[in-house]
Amino acid sequence: MAKSRKSRRGATAASVAETVDGGLAELIPDPDRARAWTLLLDGAPQSHVDLDDPAFLSFEYQRRLGHVIDLVAPPGRPVRAVHLGGGALTLARYVAATRPRSTQQVVERDAPLVELVRRELPLDRNARIRVRSTDAREGLAKVPDGWADLVVADVFSGARTPAHLTSTEFLDEVRRALAPGGWYAANLADGPPLTHLRGQIATAAARFAELALVADPTVLRGRRFGNAVLVAADEPLPIPELTRRAASDPHPGRVEHGRALRDFTGGATPVTDASAVDSPAPPASVFT
């Protein structure tokens, strides 16, 4: 395994680069926050972690998933959460910091990446976080029936979501793992003409009664490639509060739900295992 270090802030911090299963992983110190780091995979930003303040979420899509975490249960109440895709364990750390005594399972296929993150960005000893190094769908299948209050899907391989994590059959596994009243949230990435995003909304609508989508308005209008957070449940979602929080972000987001979201799908049909394909690759300009 290749490994290198380069001083960034004198003796206080150094960047770390190692070859992991997913490519070249780099941990770059944040010049503005003393113990904060950005994880890159093959040059693409994946996660940001502040070890002194794990409740700080730097990335736009992670803040939106943070809003979901905040609203899935009354403030401070422990939850049982499953994270499909680990990265730097940013969201698991957020749950542990904002909802102490929560029990969490993280499924991250890239075992060398998990080892790097655990070594360089250690978890709080009191955090009840278990990490499994296996495929996301295989790991989800091991979650007991009705165990999770929240399932978060944030899985990318080469900046694309694998096809087997985009289907109705995958969502059947999500529903099996969710407790009554539980929520599913997914980080989706797409660009014009938004075929993948429309298909994912239709897929979720085939399995859940209530949906909401949070994204930058320019992404929703198909003007640029970007992230969108899909939230799904069988009970009404707190749309007004989610809308307020998204609108107050540094980069304000828009929330679509109800008929407007159904119309947004444009007649897209649910994705099955037989028809599923990986999400589209982002253009090179996204990371430059």
PDB file of C-alpha atoms in Angstrom:
ATOM      1  CA  MET A   1       0.000   0.000   0.000  1.00  0.00           C
ATOM      2  CA  ALA A   2       1.495   3.332  -1.041  1.00  0.00           C
ATOM      3  CA  LYS A   3       1.707   5.911   1.689  1.00  0.00           C
ATOM      4  CA  SER A   4       3.011   9.453   1.872  1.00  0.00           C
ATOM      5  CA  ARG A   5       2.898  12.453   4.174  1.00  0.00           C
ATOM      6  CA  LYS A   6       3.465  16.092   3.407  1.00  0.00           C
ATOM      7  CA  SER A   7       3.667  18.891   5.957  1.00  0.00           C
ATOM      8  CA  ARG A   8       0.859  21.412   5.656  1.00  0.00           C
ATOM      9  CA  ARG A   9       0.912  23.374   8.918  1.00  0.00           C
ATOM     10  CA  GLY A  10       4.366  22.883  10.340  1.00  0.00           C
ATOM     11  CA  ALA A  11       4.478  20.192  13.016  1.00  0.00           C
ATOM     12  CA  THR A  12       0.779  20.428  13.796  1.00  0.00           C
ATOM     13  CA  ALA A  13      -0.671  18.681  10.767  1.00  0.00           C
ATOM     14  CA  ALA A  14       0.323  16.803   7.649  1.00  0.00           C
ATOM     15  CA  SER A  15      -1.610  15.565   4.670  1.00  0.00           C
ATOM     16  CA  VAL A  16      -1.863  11.801   4.330  1.00  0.00           C
ATOM     17  CA  ALA A  17      -2.108   9.847   1.081  1.00  0.00           C
ATOM     18  CA  GLU A  18      -2.652   6.107   0.795  1.00  0.00           C
ATOM     19  CA  THR A  19      -3.773   3.731  -1.902  1.00  0.00           C
ATOM     20  CA  VAL A  20      -7.043   2.073  -0.892  1.00  0.00           C
ATOM     21  CA  ASP A  21      -9.423  -0.174  -2.797  1.00  0.00           C
ATOM     22  CA  GLY A  22     -11.251   2.834  -4.271  1.00  0.00           C
ATOM     23  CA  GLY A  23      -8.095   4.581  -5.526  1.00  0.00           C
ATOM     24  CA  LEU A  24      -5.840   7.195  -3.970  1.00  0.00           C
ATOM     25  CA  ALA A  25      -7.233   8.428  -0.650  1.00  0.00           C
ATOM     26  CA  GLU A  26      -5.968  11.767   0.633  1.00  0.00           C
ATOM     27  CA  LEU A  27      -6.640  13.453   3.958  1.00  0.00           C
ATOM     28  CA  ILE A  28      -6.024  17.189   3.600  1.00  0.00           C
ATOM     29  CA  PRO A  29      -5.963  19.482   6.665  1.00  0.00           C
ATOM     30  CA  ASP A  30      -8.481  22.319   6.696  1.00  0.00           C
ATOM     31  CA  PRO A  31      -6.441  25.556   6.981  1.00  0.00           C
ATOM     32  CA  ASP A  32      -9.315  27.300   8.779  1.00  0.00           C
ATOM     33  CA  ARG A  33     -10.131  24.692  11.452  1.00  0.00           C
ATOM     34  CA  ALA A  34      -7.462  23.275  13.752  1.00  0.00           C
ATOM     35  CA  ARG A  35      -8.375  19.558  13.644  1.00  0.00           C
ATOM     36  CA  ALA A  36     -10.523  19.352  10.518  1.00  0.00           C
ATOM     37  CA  TRP A  37      -9.794  17.305   7.433  1.00  0.00           C
ATOM     38  CA  THR A  38     -11.148  16.713   3.942  1.00  0.00           C
ATOM     39  CA  LEU A  39     -11.107  13.214   2.468  1.00  0.00           C
ATOM     40  CA  LEU A  40     -10.496  12.962  -1.280  1.00  0.00           C
ATOM     41  CA  LEU A  41     -10.645   9.815  -3.411  1.00  0.00           C
ATOM     42  CA  ASP A  42      -8.778  10.105  -6.694  1.00  0.00           C
ATOM     43  CA  GLY A  43      -9.017  13.875  -6.326  1.00  0.00           C
ATOM     44  CA  ALA A  44     -12.779  13.968  -5.751  1.00  0.00           C
ATOM     45  CA  PRO A  45     -13.876  15.427  -2.375  1.00  0.00           C
ATOM     46  CA  GLN A  46     -15.773  12.792  -0.386  1.00  0.00           C
ATOM     47  CA  SER A  47     -16.081  13.936   3.234  1.00  0.00           C
ATOM     48  CA  HIS A  48     -15.115  16.646   5.693  1.00  0.00           C
ATOM     49  CA  VAL A  49     -14.585  15.976   9.400  1.00  0.00           C
ATOM     50  CA  ASP A  50     -13.857  18.340  12.289  1.00  0.00           C
ATOM     51  CA  LEU A  51     -12.579  16.217  15.168  1.00  0.00           C
ATOM     52  CA  ASP A  52     -13.107  19.095  17.616  1.00  0.00           C
ATOM     53  CA  ASP A  53     -16.659  19.745  16.403  1.00  0.00           C
ATOM     54  CA  PRO A  54     -18.220  16.656  14.767  1.00  0.00           C
ATOM     55  CA  ALA A  55     -21.555  18.493  14.588  1.00  0.00           C
ATOM     56  CA  PHE A  56     -20.012  20.860  12.010  1.00  0.00           C
ATOM     57  CA  LEU A  57     -20.983  19.796   8.487  1.00  0.00           C
ATOM     58  CA  SER A  58     -19.043  21.539   5.728  1.00  0.00           C
ATOM     59  CA  PHE A  59     -20.324  19.854   2.568  1.00  0.00           C
ATOM     60  CA  GLU A  60     -23.659  21.012   1.196  1.00  0.00           C
ATOM     61  CA  TYR A  61     -25.184  17.543   0.806  1.00  0.00           C
ATOM     62  CA  GLN A  62     -23.991  16.484   4.265  1.00  0.00           C
ATOM     63  CA  ARG A  63     -25.677  19.505   5.832  1.00  0.00           C
ATOM     64  CA  ARG A  64     -28.922  18.453   4.151  1.00  0.00           C
ATOM     65  CA  LEU A  65     -28.567  14.922   5.442  1.00  0.00           C
ATOM     66  CA  GLY A  66     -27.836  16.511   8.820  1.00  0.00           C
ATOM     67  CA  HIS A  67     -31.224  18.228   8.639  1.00  0.00           C
ATOM     68  CA  VAL A  68     -32.822  14.812   8.100  1.00  0.00           C
ATOM     69  CA  ILE A  69     -30.963  13.413  11.105  1.00  0.00           C
ATOM     70  CA  ASP A  70     -32.137  16.369  13.192  1.00  0.00           C
ATOM     71  CA  LEU A  71     -35.765  15.838  12.240  1.00  0.00           C
ATOM     72  CA  VAL A  72     -36.094  12.053  12.279  1.00  0.00           C
ATOM     73  CA  ALA A  73     -36.782  12.115  16.043  1.00  0.00           C
ATOM     74  CA  PRO A  74     -37.189  14.692  18.839  1.00  0.00           C
ATOM     75  CA  PRO A  75     -33.951  16.630  19.536  1.00  0.00           C
ATOM     76  CA  GLY A  76     -31.337  14.646  21.410  1.00  0.00           C
ATOM     77  CA  ARG A  77     -33.242  11.371  21.427  1.00  0.00           C
ATOM     78  CA  PRO A  78     -31.020   8.376  20.617  1.00  0.00           C
ATOM     79  CA  VAL A  79     -31.752   6.598  17.360  1.00  0.00           C
ATOM     80  CA  ARG A  80     -30.635   3.442  15.612  1.00  0.00           C
ATOM     81  CA  ALA A  81     -29.072   4.362  12.299  1.00  0.00           C
ATOM     82  CA  VAL A  82     -27.596   2.470   9.365  1.00  0.00           C
ATOM     83  CA  HIS A  83     -25.141   4.281   7.092  1.00  0.00           C
ATOM     84  CA  LEU A  84     -24.538   2.676   3.712  1.00  0.00           C
ATOM     85  CA  GLY A  85     -21.221   4.183   2.651  1.00  0.00           C
ATOM     86  CA  GLY A  86     -18.790   5.391   5.275  1.00  0.00           C
ATOM     87  CA  GLY A  87     -16.260   7.812   3.824  1.00  0.00           C
ATOM     88  CA  ALA A  88     -14.694   9.587   6.799  1.00  0.00           C
ATOM     89  CA  LEU A  89     -17.686   8.564   8.984  1.00  0.00           C
ATOM     90  CA  THR A  90     -18.855  12.186   9.022  1.00  0.00           C
ATOM     91  CA  LEU A  91     -22.560  11.523   9.432  1.00  0.00           C
ATOM     92  CA  ALA A  92     -22.077   8.750  11.978  1.00  0.00           C
ATOM     93  CA  ARG A  93     -19.981  11.182  14.032  1.00  0.00           C
ATOM     94  CA  TYR A  94     -22.731  13.791  13.635  1.00  0.00           C
ATOM     95  CA  VAL A  95     -25.380  11.417  14.986  1.00  0.00           C
ATOM     96  CA  ALA A  96     -23.130  10.456  17.905  1.00  0.00           C
ATOM     97  CA  ALA A  97     -22.515  14.133  18.754  1.00  0.00           C
ATOM     98  CA  THR A  98     -26.104  15.358  18.406  1.00  0.00           C
ATOM     99  CA  ARG A  99     -27.893  12.227  19.633  1.00  0.00           C
ATOM    100  CA  PRO A 100     -25.733  10.662  22.363  1.00  0.00           C
ATOM    101  CA  ARG A 101     -26.303   6.966  23.123  1.00  0.00           C
ATOM    102  CA  SER A 102     -27.418   6.318  19.548  1.00  0.00           C
ATOM    103  CA  THR A 103     -26.494   2.922  18.140  1.00  0.00           C
ATOM    104  CA  GLN A 104     -25.145   2.929  14.603  1.00  0.00           C
ATOM    105  CA  GLN A 105     -24.001   0.531  11.918  1.00  0.00           C
ATOM    106  CA  VAL A 106     -21.796   1.746   9.072  1.00  0.00           C
ATOM    107  CA  VAL A 107     -21.340  -0.396   5.972  1.00  0.00           C
ATOM    108  CA  GLU A 108     -18.240   0.578   3.972  1.00  0.00           C
ATOM    109  CA  ARG A 109     -16.849  -1.881   1.444  1.00  0.00           C
ATOM    110  CA  ASP A 110     -13.374  -0.317   1.276  1.00  0.00           C
ATOM    111  CA  ALA A 111     -11.614  -1.927   4.256  1.00  0.00           C
ATOM    112  CA  PRO A 112      -8.267  -0.096   3.699  1.00  0.00           C
ATOM    113  CA  LEU A 113     -10.171   3.220   3.676  1.00  0.00           C
ATOM    114  CA  VAL A 114     -11.860   2.315   6.960  1.00  0.00           C
ATOM    115  CA  GLU A 115      -8.461   1.467   8.444  1.00  0.00           C
ATOM    116  CA  LEU A 116      -7.017   4.797   7.271  1.00  0.00           C
ATOM    117  CA  VAL A 117      -9.918   6.810   8.685  1.00  0.00           C
ATOM    118  CA  ARG A 118      -9.920   4.973  12.009  1.00  0.00           C
ATOM    119  CA  ARG A 119      -6.173   5.515  12.407  1.00  0.00           C
ATOM    120  CA  GLU A 120      -5.900   9.136  11.303  1.00  0.00           C
ATOM    121  CA  LEU A 121      -9.354  10.412  12.367  1.00  0.00           C
ATOM    122  CA  PRO A 122     -10.187   8.287  15.413  1.00  0.00           C
ATOM    123  CA  LEU A 123     -13.749   7.986  16.604  1.00  0.00           C
ATOM    124  CA  ASP A 124     -14.871   9.157  20.023  1.00  0.00           C
ATOM    125  CA  ARG A 125     -14.469   6.224  22.403  1.00  0.00           C
ATOM    126  CA  ASN A 126     -18.009   6.712  23.626  1.00  0.00           C
ATOM    127  CA  ALA A 127     -19.539   6.557  20.144  1.00  0.00           C
ATOM    128  CA  ARG A 128     -21.559   3.386  19.644  1.00  0.00           C
ATOM    129  CA  ILE A 129     -20.569   2.919  15.998  1.00  0.00           C
ATOM    130  CA  ARG A 130     -19.935  -0.453  14.405  1.00  0.00           C
ATOM    131  CA  VAL A 131     -18.269  -0.536  10.993  1.00  0.00           C
ATOM    132  CA  ARG A 132     -18.626  -3.472   8.616  1.00  0.00           C
ATOM    133  CA  SER A 133     -16.366  -3.774   5.576  1.00  0.00           C
ATOM    134  CA  THR A 134     -18.652  -5.359   3.020  1.00  0.00           C
ATOM    135  CA  ASP A 135     -20.902  -4.465   0.088  1.00  0.00           C
ATOM    136  CA  ALA A 136     -23.668  -2.050   1.073  1.00  0.00           C
ATOM    137  CA  ARG A 137     -26.548  -4.305   0.036  1.00  0.00           C
ATOM    138  CA  GLU A 138     -24.960  -7.356   1.640  1.00  0.00           C
ATOM    139  CA  GLY A 139     -24.397  -5.400   4.840  1.00  0.00           C
ATOM    140  CA  LEU A 140     -27.962  -4.111   4.808  1.00  0.00           C
ATOM    141  CA  ALA A 141     -29.233  -7.684   4.507  1.00  0.00           C
ATOM    142  CA  LYS A 142     -27.612  -8.438   7.892  1.00  0.00           C
ATOM    143  CA  VAL A 143     -29.509  -5.675   9.693  1.00  0.00           C
ATOM    144  CA  PRO A 144     -32.338  -7.221  11.772  1.00  0.00           C
ATOM    145  CA  ASP A 145     -35.914  -6.682  10.612  1.00  0.00           C
ATOM    146  CA  GLY A 146     -37.365  -3.404  11.882  1.00  0.00           C
ATOM    147  CA  TRP A 147     -34.126  -2.371  13.629  1.00  0.00           C
ATOM    148  CA  ALA A 148     -33.359   1.054  12.130  1.00  0.00           C
ATOM    149  CA  ASP A 149     -34.976   4.417  12.739  1.00  0.00           C
ATOM    150  CA  LEU A 150     -32.965   5.801   9.825  1.00  0.00           C
ATOM    151  CA  VAL A 151     -31.151   4.324   6.826  1.00  0.00           C
ATOM    152  CA  VAL A 152     -28.813   6.695   4.988  1.00  0.00           C
ATOM    153  CA  ALA A 153     -27.458   5.706   1.561  1.00  0.00           C
ATOM    154  CA  ASP A 154     -24.363   7.615   0.442  1.00  0.00           C
ATOM    155  CA  VAL A 155     -22.500   5.081  -1.664  1.00  0.00           C
ATOM    156  CA  PHE A 156     -20.260   5.987  -4.566  1.00  0.00           C
ATOM    157  CA  SER A 157     -17.751   3.886  -6.475  1.00  0.00           C
ATOM    158  CA  GLY A 158     -15.643   5.949  -8.828  1.00  0.00           C
ATOM    159  CA  ALA A 159     -18.047   8.884  -8.180  1.00  0.00           C
ATOM    160  CA  ARG A 160     -21.014   6.765  -9.314  1.00  0.00           C
ATOM    161  CA  THR A 161     -23.698   4.981  -7.278  1.00  0.00           C
ATOM    162  CA  PRO A 162     -23.589   1.233  -8.096  1.00  0.00           C
ATOM    163  CA  ALA A 163     -26.617  -0.034 -10.008  1.00  0.00           C
ATOM    164  CA  HIS A 164     -27.656  -2.609  -7.387  1.00  0.00           C
ATOM    165  CA  LEU A 165     -28.280   0.235  -4.906  1.00  0.00           C
ATOM    166  CA  THR A 166     -30.815   2.004  -7.128  1.00  0.00           C
ATOM    167  CA  SER A 167     -33.625  -0.540  -7.517  1.00  0.00           C
ATOM    168  CA  THR A 168     -36.986  -1.393  -5.990  1.00  0.00           C
ATOM    169  CA  GLU A 169     -35.479  -4.648  -4.729  1.00  0.00           C
ATOM    170  CA  PHE A 170     -32.831  -2.643  -2.862  1.00  0.00           C
ATOM    171  CA  LEU A 171     -35.556  -0.469  -1.336  1.00  0.00           C
ATOM    172  CA  ASP A 172     -37.409  -3.604  -0.277  1.00  0.00           C
ATOM    173  CA  GLU A 173     -34.336  -4.413   1.835  1.00  0.00           C
ATOM    174  CA  VAL A 174     -34.332  -0.871   3.209  1.00  0.00           C
ATOM    175  CA  ARG A 175     -37.998  -1.167   4.205  1.00  0.00           C
ATOM    176  CA  ARG A 176     -37.355  -4.519   5.863  1.00  0.00           C
ATOM    177  CA  ALA A 177     -34.615  -2.986   8.021  1.00  0.00           C
ATOM    178  CA  LEU A 178     -36.640   0.110   8.979  1.00  0.00           C
ATOM    179  CA  ALA A 179     -38.703   0.276  12.141  1.00  0.00           C
ATOM    180  CA  PRO A 180     -42.314   1.500  11.838  1.00  0.00           C
ATOM    181  CA  GLY A 181     -42.131   5.241  11.261  1.00  0.00           C
ATOM    182  CA  GLY A 182     -38.496   5.010  10.113  1.00  0.00           C
ATOM    183  CA  TRP A 183     -36.990   7.163   7.387  1.00  0.00           C
ATOM    184  CA  TYR A 184     -34.790   6.493   4.378  1.00  0.00           C
ATOM    185  CA  ALA A 185     -32.454   9.193   3.042  1.00  0.00           C
ATOM    186  CA  ALA A 186     -30.227   8.986  -0.024  1.00  0.00           C
ATOM    187  CA  ASN A 187     -27.558  11.214  -1.483  1.00  0.00           C
ATOM    188  CA  LEU A 188     -28.138  11.209  -5.246  1.00  0.00           C
ATOM    189  CA  ALA A 189     -25.977  12.830  -7.911  1.00  0.00           C
ATOM    190  CA  ASP A 190     -27.086  13.719 -11.435  1.00  0.00           C
ATOM    191  CA  GLY A 191     -26.963  16.353 -14.132  1.00  0.00           C
ATOM    192  CA  PRO A 192     -28.985  17.317 -17.185  1.00  0.00           C
ATOM    193  CA  PRO A 193     -31.320  15.800 -18.311  1.00  0.00           C
ATOM    194  CA  LEU A 194     -31.761  14.353 -14.766  1.00  0.00           C
ATOM    195  CA  THR A 195     -32.793  10.911 -16.007  1.00  0.00           C
ATOM    196  CA  HIS A 196     -31.202   9.140 -13.043  1.00  0.00           C
ATOM    197  CA  LEU A 197     -32.733  11.477 -10.469  1.00  0.00           C
ATOM    198  CA  ARG A 198     -36.232  11.212 -11.954  1.00  0.00           C
ATOM    199  CA  GLY A 199     -35.925   7.426 -12.013  1.00  0.00           C
ATOM    200  CA  GLN A 200     -34.828   7.304  -8.378  1.00  0.00           C
ATOM    201  CA  ILE A 201     -37.806   9.388  -7.294  1.00  0.00           C
ATOM    202  CA  ALA A 202     -40.162   7.090  -9.186  1.00  0.00           C
ATOM    203  CA  THR A 203     -38.473   4.072  -7.601  1.00  0.00           C
ATOM    204  CA  ALA A 204     -38.853   5.456  -4.094  1.00  0.00           C
ATOM    205  CA  ALA A 205     -42.480   6.426  -4.793  1.00  0.00           C
ATOM    206  CA  ALA A 206     -43.172   2.789  -5.641  1.00  0.00           C
ATOM    207  CA  ARG A 207     -42.121   1.734  -2.136  1.00  0.00           C
ATOM    208  CA  PHE A 208     -42.824   4.692   0.186  1.00  0.00           C
ATOM    209  CA  ALA A 209     -45.941   6.796   0.749  1.00  0.00           C
ATOM    210  CA  GLU A 210     -44.179  10.106   1.470  1.00  0.00           C
ATOM    211  CA  LEU A 211     -41.235  11.697  -0.342  1.00  0.00           C
ATOM    212  CA  ALA A 212     -39.263  14.931  -0.281  1.00  0.00           C
ATOM    213  CA  LEU A 213     -36.319  16.072  -2.372  1.00  0.00           C
ATOM    214  CA  VAL A 214     -33.809  18.719  -1.283  1.00  0.00           C
ATOM    215  CA  ALA A 215     -31.418  20.245  -3.805  1.00  0.00           C
ATOM    216  CA  ASP A 216     -29.939  23.416  -5.192  1.00  0.00           C
ATOM    217  CA  PRO A 217     -32.519  25.031  -7.517  1.00  0.00           C
ATOM    218  CA  THR A 218     -30.010  25.053 -10.390  1.00  0.00           C
ATOM    219  CA  VAL A 219     -29.653  21.267 -10.092  1.00  0.00           C
ATOM    220  CA  LEU A 220     -33.428  20.797 -10.056  1.00  0.00           C
ATOM    221  CA  ARG A 221     -33.682  22.943 -13.177  1.00  0.00           C
ATOM    222  CA  GLY A 222     -31.141  20.722 -14.909  1.00  0.00           C
ATOM    223  CA  ARG A 223     -28.590  23.491 -15.322  1.00  0.00           C
ATOM    224  CA  ARG A 224     -25.656  21.743 -13.666  1.00  0.00           C
ATOM    225  CA  PHE A 225     -24.492  18.451 -12.185  1.00  0.00           C
ATOM    226  CA  GLY A 226     -24.933  18.214  -8.433  1.00  0.00           C
ATOM    227  CA  ASN A 227     -26.299  16.410  -5.408  1.00  0.00           C
ATOM    228  CA  ALA A 228     -29.873  15.979  -4.273  1.00  0.00           C
ATOM    229  CA  VAL A 229     -31.047  14.431  -1.012  1.00  0.00           C
ATOM    230  CA  LEU A 230     -34.105  12.201  -1.252  1.00  0.00           C
ATOM    231  CA  VAL A 231     -36.089  11.496   1.933  1.00  0.00           C
ATOM    232  CA  ALA A 232     -38.734   8.766   2.075  1.00  0.00           C
ATOM    233  CA  ALA A 233     -41.092   7.486   4.761  1.00  0.00           C
ATOM    234  CA  ASP A 234     -44.549   5.995   5.212  1.00  0.00           C
ATOM    235  CA  GLU A 235     -45.760   8.796   7.468  1.00  0.00           C
ATOM    236  CA  PRO A 236     -45.954  12.537   6.709  1.00  0.00           C
ATOM    237  CA  LEU A 237     -42.585  14.284   6.686  1.00  0.00           C
ATOM    238  CA  PRO A 238     -41.992  17.648   8.449  1.00  0.00           C
ATOM    239  CA  ILE A 239     -41.915  19.563   5.172  1.00  0.00           C
ATOM    240  CA  PRO A 240     -42.196  23.108   6.620  1.00  0.00           C
ATOM    241  CA  GLU A 241     -39.248  22.623   8.974  1.00  0.00           C
ATOM    242  CA  LEU A 242     -37.161  20.829   6.346  1.00  0.00           C
ATOM    243  CA  THR A 243     -37.899  23.680   3.947  1.00  0.00           C
ATOM    244  CA  ARG A 244     -36.887  26.282   6.513  1.00  0.00           C
ATOM    245  CA  ARG A 245     -33.614  24.546   7.286  1.00  0.00           C
ATOM    246  CA  ALA A 246     -32.709  24.004   3.644  1.00  0.00           C
ATOM    247  CA  ALA A 247     -33.462  27.638   2.817  1.00  0.00           C
ATOM    248  CA  SER A 248     -31.200  28.840   5.634  1.00  0.00           C
ATOM    249  CA  ASP A 249     -28.124  26.919   4.416  1.00  0.00           C
ATOM    250  CA  PRO A 250     -25.123  28.918   3.139  1.00  0.00           C
ATOM    251  CA  HIS A 251     -26.104  27.613  -0.312  1.00  0.00           C
ATOM    252  CA  PRO A 252     -29.915  27.597  -0.003  1.00  0.00           C
ATOM    253  CA  GLY A 253     -31.723  24.490  -1.114  1.00  0.00           C
ATOM    254  CA  ARG A 254     -35.252  23.973  -2.367  1.00  0.00           C
ATOM    255  CA  VAL A 255     -37.604  21.268  -1.140  1.00  0.00           C
ATOM    256  CA  GLU A 256     -39.954  19.550  -3.575  1.00  0.00           C
ATOM    257  CA  HIS A 257     -42.727  17.247  -2.360  1.00  0.00           C
ATOM    258  CA  GLY A 258     -46.246  16.117  -3.107  1.00  0.00           C
ATOM    259  CA  ARG A 259     -47.648  16.746  -6.554  1.00  0.00           C
ATOM    260  CA  ALA A 260     -44.767  18.981  -7.624  1.00  0.00           C
ATOM    261  CA  LEU A 261     -42.333  16.142  -6.958  1.00  0.00           C
ATOM    262  CA  ARG A 262     -44.520  13.615  -8.763  1.00  0.00           C
ATOM    263  CA  ASP A 263     -44.691  15.962 -11.744  1.00  0.00           C
ATOM    264  CA  PHE A 264     -40.901  16.349 -11.615  1.00  0.00           C
ATOM    265  CA  THR A 265     -40.454  12.672 -12.458  1.00  0.00           C
ATOM    266  CA  GLY A 266     -41.829  13.353 -15.930  1.00  0.00           C
ATOM    267  CA  GLY A 267     -43.326   9.886 -16.265  1.00  0.00           C
ATOM    268  CA  ALA A 268     -40.182   8.013 -15.224  1.00  0.00           C
ATOM    269  CA  THR A 269     -40.780   4.403 -14.223  1.00  0.00           C
ATOM    270  CA  PRO A 270     -39.378   2.544 -11.200  1.00  0.00           C
ATOM    271  CA  VAL A 271     -35.949   0.964 -11.571  1.00  0.00           C
ATOM    272  CA  THR A 272     -35.615  -2.778 -10.951  1.00  0.00           C
ATOM    273  CA  ASP A 273     -32.556  -4.983 -10.581  1.00  0.00           C
ATOM    274  CA  ALA A 274     -33.054  -6.040 -14.185  1.00  0.00           C
ATOM    275  CA  SER A 275     -33.021  -2.477 -15.535  1.00  0.00           C
ATOM    276  CA  ALA A 276     -30.667  -0.761 -13.066  1.00  0.00           C
ATOM    277  CA  VAL A 277     -27.494   0.998 -14.199  1.00  0.00           C
ATOM    278  CA  ASP A 278     -24.860   2.977 -12.310  1.00  0.00           C
ATOM    279  CA  SER A 279     -25.580   6.652 -11.752  1.00  0.00           C
ATOM    280  CA  PRO A 280     -23.967   8.950 -14.343  1.00  0.00           C
ATOM    281  CA  ALA A 281     -20.336   9.954 -13.960  1.00  0.00           C
ATOM    282  CA  PRO A 282     -19.869  13.625 -13.067  1.00  0.00           C
ATOM    283  CA  PRO A 283     -18.188  15.818 -15.657  1.00  0.00           C
ATOM    284  CA  ALA A 284     -14.518  16.543 -14.995  1.00  0.00           C
ATOM    285  CA  SER A 285     -15.377  20.209 -14.411  1.00  0.00           C
ATOM    286  CA  VAL A 286     -17.211  19.344 -11.172  1.00  0.00           C
ATOM    287  CA  PHE A 287     -13.918  18.754  -9.348  1.00  0.00           C
ATOM    288  CA  THR A 288     -11.828  21.516 -10.925  1.00  0.00           C
TER     289      THR A 288
END
